[in-house]
Amino acid sequence: MTGGAEGIGKAIVERVLRDGMNVLIADSDEEACKETLTELLPFGNVIAAVCDVSNEQDVGRAVASAIERFRRLDFLVCNAGIGSHGVPVTDLTLEQWRRVIDVNLTGCFLCAKHGAEHLRKTGGSIVNIASTRAIQSEANTEPYSASKGGIVALTHALAMSLGPQVRVNCISPGWIETRQWKKESKRSTPQLRAEDHAQHPAGRVGKPEDVASLVAYLASEEAGFITGQNFVVDGGMTRKMIYIE
Ligand SMILES: NC(=O)c1ccc[n+]([C@@H]2O[C@H](COP(=O)([O-])OP(=O)(O)OC[C@H]3O[C@@H](n4cnc5c(N)ncnc54)[C@H](O)[C@@H]3O)[C@@H](O)[C@H]2O)c1
């Protein structure tokens, strides 16, 4: 489980622990890892590895730690991600571009590469976390949108390469409010306005648990006929006409 120390990833870890899975959190934030382990240990068997998902050695080590501890790998969630710099494309440096692509997209590739053989043995599955930014944009978000579009494509490519033993799907969240799922020093109470909720066809802003419950379903045998897909979890926002009358 990458990026499991905070935010959506932390909610996914809590959910799958409650469902009885053993979990290794691979996350670059050591402080957040420590806090999350303390908070989530009552829910089940959880360990952490400090890991930058863009670093192949780190990813290899994290997978090896999971195998050493749990003896098998049934499920991989590639959730670690960073945002764009909000810089106009004409000012964006190659280094800034590469960092977002490396963490968000290359991280998913590296996890699949190092997890694939273990998942083949167990008939396991992968869920990658993309974004609705894969299919719609604001200005100055090129690296993030490109990385997330890449994840959607990587997902169906992996589904063809690793099937039939391994199913691979991705989830594209819309606006998910994560402030209460951050590490303590960054945690705050969301101050959402009525219009933040009302603009969503589902009537509210998303919660990390909305993503976690779909992850849990995709991991289960009930989802055995589903692979190569992208599931949008956005309260209907990407289905809404927004032309001004
Ligand atoms: N929150 C949203 O509204 C939203 C919407 C669409 C997609 N997403 C995607 O969902 C995922 C989680 O988002 P979030 O809002 O929970 O983010 P977050 O910032 O709250 O949590 C991200 C986690 O990833 C970890 N991380 C960052 N870089 C890493 C790296 N190089 N290696 C390992 N771990 C790293 C962080 O330490 C953190 O624990 C991301 O991929 C994000 O792009 C979020």
PDB file of N, CA, C and O in Angstrom, residues 96-131:
ATOM      1  N   GLN A  96      10.829  19.809 -12.498  1.00  0.00           N
ATOM      2  CA  GLN A  96       9.495  19.793 -11.882  1.00  0.00           C
ATOM      3  C   GLN A  96       8.601  18.787 -12.594  1.00  0.00           C
ATOM      4  O   GLN A  96       7.876  18.024 -11.962  1.00  0.00           O
ATOM      5  N   TRP A  97       8.616  18.820 -13.922  1.00  0.00           N
ATOM      6  CA  TRP A  97       7.828  17.861 -14.720  1.00  0.00           C
ATOM      7  C   TRP A  97       8.185  16.438 -14.339  1.00  0.00           C
ATOM      8  O   TRP A  97       7.329  15.602 -14.042  1.00  0.00           O
ATOM      9  N   ARG A  98       9.492  16.155 -14.331  1.00  0.00           N
ATOM     10  CA  ARG A  98       9.944  14.782 -14.097  1.00  0.00           C
ATOM     11  C   ARG A  98       9.590  14.293 -12.698  1.00  0.00           C
ATOM     12  O   ARG A  98       9.269  13.125 -12.506  1.00  0.00           O
ATOM     13  N   ARG A  99       9.643  15.168 -11.697  1.00  0.00           N
ATOM     14  CA  ARG A  99       9.369  14.723 -10.327  1.00  0.00           C
ATOM     15  C   ARG A  99       7.922  14.212 -10.208  1.00  0.00           C
ATOM     16  O   ARG A  99       7.665  13.170  -9.597  1.00  0.00           O
ATOM     17  N   VAL A 100       6.980  14.958 -10.786  1.00  0.00           N
ATOM     18  CA  VAL A 100       5.568  14.541 -10.697  1.00  0.00           C
ATOM     19  C   VAL A 100       5.347  13.233 -11.461  1.00  0.00           C
ATOM     20  O   VAL A 100       4.699  12.305 -10.958  1.00  0.00           O
ATOM     21  N   ILE A 101       5.914  13.148 -12.660  1.00  0.00           N
ATOM     22  CA  ILE A 101       5.772  11.912 -13.457  1.00  0.00           C
ATOM     23  C   ILE A 101       6.448  10.742 -12.724  1.00  0.00           C
ATOM     24  O   ILE A 101       5.919   9.626 -12.658  1.00  0.00           O
ATOM     25  N   ASP A 102       7.619  11.001 -12.144  1.00  0.00           N
ATOM     26  CA  ASP A 102       8.371   9.932 -11.465  1.00  0.00           C
ATOM     27  C   ASP A 102       7.596   9.367 -10.277  1.00  0.00           C
ATOM     28  O   ASP A 102       7.526   8.155 -10.092  1.00  0.00           O
ATOM     29  N   VAL A 103       7.042  10.254  -9.453  1.00  0.00           N
ATOM     30  CA  VAL A 103       6.325   9.773  -8.258  1.00  0.00           C
ATOM     31  C   VAL A 103       4.998   9.138  -8.670  1.00  0.00           C
ATOM     32  O   VAL A 103       4.691   7.997  -8.309  1.00  0.00           O
ATOM     33  N   ASN A 104       4.204   9.878  -9.442  1.00  0.00           N
ATOM     34  CA  ASN A 104       2.818   9.440  -9.690  1.00  0.00           C
ATOM     35  C   ASN A 104       2.728   8.266 -10.663  1.00  0.00           C
ATOM     36  O   ASN A 104       1.950   7.340 -10.429  1.00  0.00           O
ATOM     37  N   LEU A 105       3.497   8.326 -11.747  1.00  0.00           N
ATOM     38  CA  LEU A 105       3.357   7.305 -12.799  1.00  0.00           C
ATOM     39  C   LEU A 105       4.445   6.234 -12.695  1.00  0.00           C
ATOM     40  O   LEU A 105       4.139   5.033 -12.643  1.00  0.00           O
ATOM     41  N   THR A 106       5.698   6.661 -12.634  1.00  0.00           N
ATOM     42  CA  THR A 106       6.783   5.673 -12.553  1.00  0.00           C
ATOM     43  C   THR A 106       6.658   4.854 -11.269  1.00  0.00           C
ATOM     44  O   THR A 106       6.972   3.662 -11.251  1.00  0.00           O
ATOM     45  N   GLY A 107       6.169   5.483 -10.194  1.00  0.00           N
ATOM     46  CA  GLY A 107       5.948   4.746  -8.943  1.00  0.00           C
ATOM     47  C   GLY A 107       5.009   3.557  -9.156  1.00  0.00           C
ATOM     48  O   GLY A 107       5.255   2.461  -8.645  1.00  0.00           O
ATOM     49  N   CYS A 108       3.939   3.767  -9.917  1.00  0.00           N
ATOM     50  CA  CYS A 108       2.991   2.659 -10.197  1.00  0.00           C
ATOM     51  C   CYS A 108       3.672   1.563 -11.020  1.00  0.00           C
ATOM     52  O   CYS A 108       3.470   0.362 -10.777  1.00  0.00           O
ATOM     53  N   PHE A 109       4.464   1.989 -12.004  1.00  0.00           N
ATOM     54  CA  PHE A 109       5.191   1.002 -12.828  1.00  0.00           C
ATOM     55  C   PHE A 109       6.131   0.167 -11.958  1.00  0.00           C
ATOM     56  O   PHE A 109       6.170  -1.069 -12.048  1.00  0.00           O
ATOM     57  N   LEU A 110       6.902   0.838 -11.096  1.00  0.00           N
ATOM     58  CA  LEU A 110       7.892   0.118 -10.275  1.00  0.00           C
ATOM     59  C   LEU A 110       7.216  -0.864  -9.325  1.00  0.00           C
ATOM     60  O   LEU A 110       7.705  -1.982  -9.118  1.00  0.00           O
ATOM     61  N   CYS A 111       6.086  -0.454  -8.754  1.00  0.00           N
ATOM     62  CA  CYS A 111       5.376  -1.356  -7.840  1.00  0.00           C
ATOM     63  C   CYS A 111       4.860  -2.583  -8.591  1.00  0.00           C
ATOM     64  O   CYS A 111       4.965  -3.718  -8.104  1.00  0.00           O
ATOM     65  N   ALA A 112       4.313  -2.351  -9.794  1.00  0.00           N
ATOM     66  CA  ALA A 112       3.821  -3.488 -10.598  1.00  0.00           C
ATOM     67  C   ALA A 112       4.992  -4.395 -10.973  1.00  0.00           C
ATOM     68  O   ALA A 112       4.905  -5.629 -10.872  1.00  0.00           O
ATOM     69  N   LYS A 113       6.101  -3.788 -11.383  1.00  0.00           N
ATOM     70  CA  LYS A 113       7.271  -4.569 -11.790  1.00  0.00           C
ATOM     71  C   LYS A 113       7.744  -5.486 -10.658  1.00  0.00           C
ATOM     72  O   LYS A 113       7.990  -6.670 -10.868  1.00  0.00           O
ATOM     73  N   HIS A 114       7.857  -4.926  -9.456  1.00  0.00           N
ATOM     74  CA  HIS A 114       8.411  -5.703  -8.339  1.00  0.00           C
ATOM     75  C   HIS A 114       7.365  -6.570  -7.648  1.00  0.00           C
ATOM     76  O   HIS A 114       7.733  -7.524  -6.945  1.00  0.00           O
ATOM     77  N   GLY A 115       6.087  -6.255  -7.846  1.00  0.00           N
ATOM     78  CA  GLY A 115       5.047  -7.050  -7.195  1.00  0.00           C
ATOM     79  C   GLY A 115       4.504  -8.173  -8.062  1.00  0.00           C
ATOM     80  O   GLY A 115       3.931  -9.147  -7.551  1.00  0.00           O
ATOM     81  N   ALA A 116       4.689  -8.076  -9.395  1.00  0.00           N
ATOM     82  CA  ALA A 116       3.974  -8.948 -10.330  1.00  0.00           C
ATOM     83  C   ALA A 116       4.155 -10.442 -10.055  1.00  0.00           C
ATOM     84  O   ALA A 116       3.172 -11.196 -10.012  1.00  0.00           O
ATOM     85  N   GLU A 117       5.399 -10.885  -9.862  1.00  0.00           N
ATOM     86  CA  GLU A 117       5.617 -12.329  -9.708  1.00  0.00           C
ATOM     87  C   GLU A 117       4.950 -12.862  -8.441  1.00  0.00           C
ATOM     88  O   GLU A 117       4.404 -13.966  -8.426  1.00  0.00           O
ATOM     89  N   HIS A 118       4.985 -12.050  -7.390  1.00  0.00           N
ATOM     90  CA  HIS A 118       4.345 -12.473  -6.126  1.00  0.00           C
ATOM     91  C   HIS A 118       2.823 -12.519  -6.297  1.00  0.00           C
ATOM     92  O   HIS A 118       2.144 -13.413  -5.791  1.00  0.00           O
ATOM     93  N   LEU A 119       2.279 -11.524  -7.019  1.00  0.00           N
ATOM     94  CA  LEU A 119       0.821 -11.485  -7.231  1.00  0.00           C
ATOM     95  C   LEU A 119       0.372 -12.633  -8.134  1.00  0.00           C
ATOM     96  O   LEU A 119      -0.723 -13.182  -7.953  1.00  0.00           O
ATOM     97  N   ARG A 120       1.221 -12.995  -9.102  1.00  0.00           N
ATOM     98  CA  ARG A 120       0.873 -14.131  -9.981  1.00  0.00           C
ATOM     99  C   ARG A 120       0.711 -15.405  -9.161  1.00  0.00           C
ATOM    100  O   ARG A 120      -0.188 -16.216  -9.407  1.00  0.00           O
ATOM    101  N   LYS A 121       1.575 -15.576  -8.182  1.00  0.00           N
ATOM    102  CA  LYS A 121       1.526 -16.802  -7.354  1.00  0.00           C
ATOM    103  C   LYS A 121       0.233 -16.884  -6.557  1.00  0.00           C
ATOM    104  O   LYS A 121      -0.280 -17.984  -6.316  1.00  0.00           O
ATOM    105  N   THR A 122      -0.289 -15.746  -6.127  1.00  0.00           N
ATOM    106  CA  THR A 122      -1.476 -15.765  -5.250  1.00  0.00           C
ATOM    107  C   THR A 122      -2.773 -15.500  -6.022  1.00  0.00           C
ATOM    108  O   THR A 122      -3.849 -15.551  -5.441  1.00  0.00           O
ATOM    109  N   GLY A 123      -2.657 -15.182  -7.347  1.00  0.00           N
ATOM    110  CA  GLY A 123      -3.855 -14.778  -8.083  1.00  0.00           C
ATOM    111  C   GLY A 123      -4.386 -13.465  -7.542  1.00  0.00           C
ATOM    112  O   GLY A 123      -5.596 -13.258  -7.399  1.00  0.00           O
ATOM    113  N   GLY A 124      -3.471 -12.558  -7.243  1.00  0.00           N
ATOM    114  CA  GLY A 124      -3.843 -11.299  -6.586  1.00  0.00           C
ATOM    115  C   GLY A 124      -4.279 -10.212  -7.546  1.00  0.00           C
ATOM    116  O   GLY A 124      -4.585 -10.473  -8.716  1.00  0.00           O
ATOM    117  N   SER A 125      -4.314  -8.984  -7.055  1.00  0.00           N
ATOM    118  CA  SER A 125      -4.741  -7.880  -7.924  1.00  0.00           C
ATOM    119  C   SER A 125      -4.074  -6.563  -7.522  1.00  0.00           C
ATOM    120  O   SER A 125      -3.477  -6.456  -6.446  1.00  0.00           O
ATOM    121  N   ILE A 126      -4.183  -5.605  -8.445  1.00  0.00           N
ATOM    122  CA  ILE A 126      -3.600  -4.272  -8.247  1.00  0.00           C
ATOM    123  C   ILE A 126      -4.711  -3.240  -8.412  1.00  0.00           C
ATOM    124  O   ILE A 126      -5.549  -3.371  -9.303  1.00  0.00           O
ATOM    125  N   VAL A 127      -4.695  -2.216  -7.544  1.00  0.00           N
ATOM    126  CA  VAL A 127      -5.521  -1.022  -7.784  1.00  0.00           C
ATOM    127  C   VAL A 127      -4.591   0.187  -7.785  1.00  0.00           C
ATOM    128  O   VAL A 127      -3.847   0.416  -6.818  1.00  0.00           O
ATOM    129  N   ASN A 128      -4.593   0.934  -8.885  1.00  0.00           N
ATOM    130  CA  ASN A 128      -3.847   2.188  -8.974  1.00  0.00           C
ATOM    131  C   ASN A 128      -4.808   3.349  -8.723  1.00  0.00           C
ATOM    132  O   ASN A 128      -5.966   3.303  -9.144  1.00  0.00           O
ATOM    133  N   ILE A 129      -4.317   4.392  -8.054  1.00  0.00           N
ATOM    134  CA  ILE A 129      -5.168   5.560  -7.823  1.00  0.00           C
ATOM    135  C   ILE A 129      -4.786   6.653  -8.829  1.00  0.00           C
ATOM    136  O   ILE A 129      -3.692   7.219  -8.771  1.00  0.00           O
ATOM    137  N   ALA A 130      -5.709   6.910  -9.756  1.00  0.00           N
ATOM    138  CA  ALA A 130      -5.508   7.958 -10.768  1.00  0.00           C
ATOM    139  C   ALA A 130      -6.212   9.219 -10.277  1.00  0.00           C
ATOM    140  O   ALA A 130      -6.088   9.621  -9.120  1.00  0.00           O
ATOM    141  N   SER A 131      -7.000   9.865 -11.138  1.00  0.00           N
ATOM    142  CA  SER A 131      -7.720  11.095 -10.762  1.00  0.00           C
ATOM    143  C   SER A 131      -8.656  11.454 -11.911  1.00  0.00           C
ATOM    144  O   SER A 131      -8.396  11.113 -13.072  1.00  0.00           O
TER     145      SER A 131
END
